[in-house]
Amino acid sequence: MNDSGGRGKVKKAAALSVLAALLLTVLKLIVGYFTNSLGVISEALHSGLDLVAAGITLIAVQKASKHADSDHPYGHGKIENFAALAETILLWVTAGWIIYEALRRIVGEEFIEPNIWGIAVMLVSIFVDYERSQMLYKTAKEFDSQALEADALHFRTDMLSSVVVLIGLIFVSLGFGIGDPLGALGVSIVILFVSYNLGK
């Protein structure tokens, strides 16, 4: 990332990631609120943390692109490593909350009624996460940005977790209410697995 054109592309990719995270967070919060689906609510929280993570990445790539100065004689590139660590911690926080809430609902048998809105928002989420993950990963490899690569991995996790939630909601529509919290537990497992690999 030595040339200004490369830095510009990295910053643009990070900014688009923030915008996508914001839109998905708002959409999932609205649908989760009205349907009371734990799977969708968990995904909303996950997307909210993604928004914070994407913001951290945007700041990191901006700082990392600065040239060396008297206080940072070797440049600012190391800040991207801290961004990757911050995203790992956010994944752990998300997984912990999902596990707690899913078990609480299973024990209390708090299940939702079937609805099409949860399924629809998960389909939109899967499409958006796939597109932005591909964009971020390509840019990360092209310009050797660790923060963008972590972001891409993070959003691939989102895509997988959205698929799990979608499957759970389909089971709910078939009359198995427990599918919603079980889908949420599936999300937590995916998150823990990816956060472990990211934190290595």
XYZ file of C-alpha atoms in Angstrom:
200
model
C 0.000 0.000 0.000
C 2.707 2.456 -0.944
C 0.931 4.316 -3.752
C -1.911 6.755 -3.194
C -4.151 4.882 -5.638
C -3.823 1.684 -3.631
C -4.522 3.461 -0.355
C -7.585 5.037 -1.932
C -8.966 1.659 -2.996
C -8.414 0.189 0.468
C -10.171 3.149 2.111
C -13.059 2.912 -0.358
C -13.495 -0.815 0.325
C -13.505 -0.188 4.083
C -16.034 2.646 3.716
C -18.384 0.501 1.614
C -18.112 -2.197 4.271
C -19.254 0.286 6.934
C -22.235 1.313 4.802
C -23.283 -2.303 4.183
C -22.994 -3.122 7.892
C -25.139 -0.102 8.778
C -27.911 -1.003 6.322
C -28.019 -4.657 7.407
C -28.035 -3.723 11.090
C -31.027 -1.400 10.677
C -32.929 -3.915 8.543
C -32.363 -6.809 10.947
C -33.203 -4.688 14.001
C -36.546 -3.715 12.498
C -37.471 -7.259 11.467
C -36.124 -8.751 14.704
C -38.139 -6.305 16.802
C -41.435 -7.037 15.079
C -40.987 -10.820 14.786
C -39.168 -11.422 18.111
C -37.006 -13.987 16.301
C -33.862 -14.717 18.320
C -32.092 -15.760 15.148
C -32.787 -12.412 13.492
C -32.112 -10.448 16.703
C -28.793 -12.268 17.100
C -27.942 -11.448 13.527
C -28.878 -7.806 14.188
C -26.489 -7.721 17.143
C -23.868 -9.449 15.049
C -24.317 -6.888 12.273
C -24.152 -4.100 14.849
C -20.804 -5.389 16.049
C -19.801 -5.704 12.409
C -20.559 -2.015 12.062
C -18.200 -1.242 14.926
C -15.611 -3.633 13.480
C -15.916 -2.121 10.017
C -15.479 1.327 11.547
C -12.358 0.142 13.361
C -11.033 -1.256 10.089
C -11.737 2.002 8.263
C -9.811 3.960 10.890
C -7.027 1.359 10.875
C -6.435 1.459 7.130
C -6.469 5.265 7.217
C -3.864 5.307 9.991
C -1.822 2.500 8.432
C -1.576 4.384 5.145
C 0.230 7.296 6.808
C 3.950 7.626 6.194
C 6.535 7.195 8.928
C 7.115 10.155 11.241
C 9.214 10.966 14.303
C 6.812 9.161 16.636
C 6.354 6.192 14.264
C 9.694 5.738 12.451
C 8.538 2.433 10.933
C 5.158 3.739 9.817
C 1.651 3.089 11.150
C 1.053 -0.370 9.668
C 0.926 -2.175 13.031
C -2.421 -0.567 13.849
C -4.056 -3.006 11.423
C -2.968 -5.860 13.703
C -4.798 -4.229 16.612
C -7.887 -3.859 14.420
C -7.846 -7.599 13.716
C -7.574 -8.312 17.470
C -10.480 -5.973 18.225
C -12.678 -7.790 15.712
C -11.825 -11.138 17.326
C -12.944 -9.852 20.732
C -16.190 -8.538 19.230
C -16.901 -11.993 17.833
C -16.467 -13.550 21.302
C -18.847 -11.036 22.866
C -21.468 -11.768 20.224
C -21.201 -15.535 20.662
C -21.520 -15.318 24.451
C -24.737 -13.303 24.316
C -26.313 -15.552 21.687
C -25.601 -18.718 23.683
C -27.098 -17.218 26.842
C -30.276 -15.984 25.163
C -30.795 -19.147 23.108
C -30.558 -21.401 26.166
C -32.884 -19.101 28.098
C -35.527 -19.348 25.380
C -35.166 -23.101 24.982
C -35.554 -23.696 28.728
C -38.488 -21.283 28.926
C -39.970 -22.606 25.666
C -40.225 -19.071 24.277
C -40.759 -19.782 20.603
C -41.921 -17.509 17.777
C -44.740 -17.859 15.291
C -43.891 -18.567 11.624
C -43.430 -15.472 9.426
C -41.966 -14.630 6.033
C -40.117 -11.467 7.062
C -37.350 -13.213 8.952
C -36.691 -15.511 6.005
C -36.681 -12.564 3.593
C -34.182 -10.498 5.592
C -31.851 -13.490 5.907
C -31.875 -13.986 2.132
C -30.979 -10.310 1.632
C -28.257 -10.579 4.266
C -26.687 -13.633 2.634
C -26.504 -11.874 -0.733
C -25.020 -8.649 0.673
C -22.488 -10.471 2.871
C -21.288 -12.559 -0.061
C -20.780 -9.526 -2.284
C -18.930 -7.416 0.292
C -16.810 -10.349 1.467
C -15.620 -10.962 -2.093
C -14.862 -7.263 -2.565
C -12.933 -6.961 0.698
C -10.945 -10.160 0.208
C -9.898 -9.181 -3.315
C -8.806 -5.719 -2.166
C -7.019 -7.135 0.898
C -4.967 -9.544 -1.212
C -4.196 -6.934 -3.846
C -2.858 -4.407 -1.347
C -1.780 -6.732 1.501
C -4.186 -5.282 4.077
C -4.550 -7.476 7.165
C -7.439 -5.400 8.499
C -9.457 -5.778 5.292
C -8.720 -9.502 5.205
C -10.019 -9.815 8.776
C -13.100 -7.855 7.728
C -13.656 -10.196 4.773
C -13.408 -13.243 7.039
C -15.779 -11.588 9.490
C -18.403 -11.074 6.804
C -18.013 -14.621 5.506
C -18.928 -15.635 9.039
C -22.013 -13.452 8.731
C -23.009 -15.226 5.545
C -22.654 -18.662 7.138
C -24.507 -17.612 10.276
C -27.315 -16.126 8.166
C -27.667 -19.474 6.391
C -27.952 -21.225 9.767
C -30.623 -18.763 10.925
C -32.467 -19.173 7.622
C -32.580 -22.951 8.096
C -33.884 -22.463 11.643
C -36.645 -20.140 10.423
C -37.635 -22.637 7.741
C -38.053 -25.251 10.489
C -40.202 -22.765 12.412
C -42.428 -22.390 9.344
C -42.776 -26.183 9.322
C -44.054 -26.156 12.900
C -40.825 -26.649 14.861
C -40.573 -23.510 17.011
C -37.318 -24.616 18.603
C -35.661 -24.111 15.225
C -35.231 -20.389 15.949
C -33.104 -20.641 19.138
C -31.288 -23.681 17.728
C -30.431 -21.637 14.667
C -29.102 -18.922 16.964
C -26.935 -21.490 18.764
C -25.615 -22.553 15.382
C -24.624 -18.941 14.771
C -22.656 -18.860 18.020
C -20.751 -22.024 17.069
C -19.791 -20.569 13.693
C -18.687 -17.324 15.344
C -16.542 -19.084 17.956
C -14.879 -21.254 15.306
C -13.991 -18.326 13.064
C -12.902 -16.105 15.960
C -10.532 -18.873 17.082
C -8.926 -18.995 13.635
C -8.805 -15.200 13.391
C -7.195 -14.908 16.817
C -4.353 -17.324 16.053
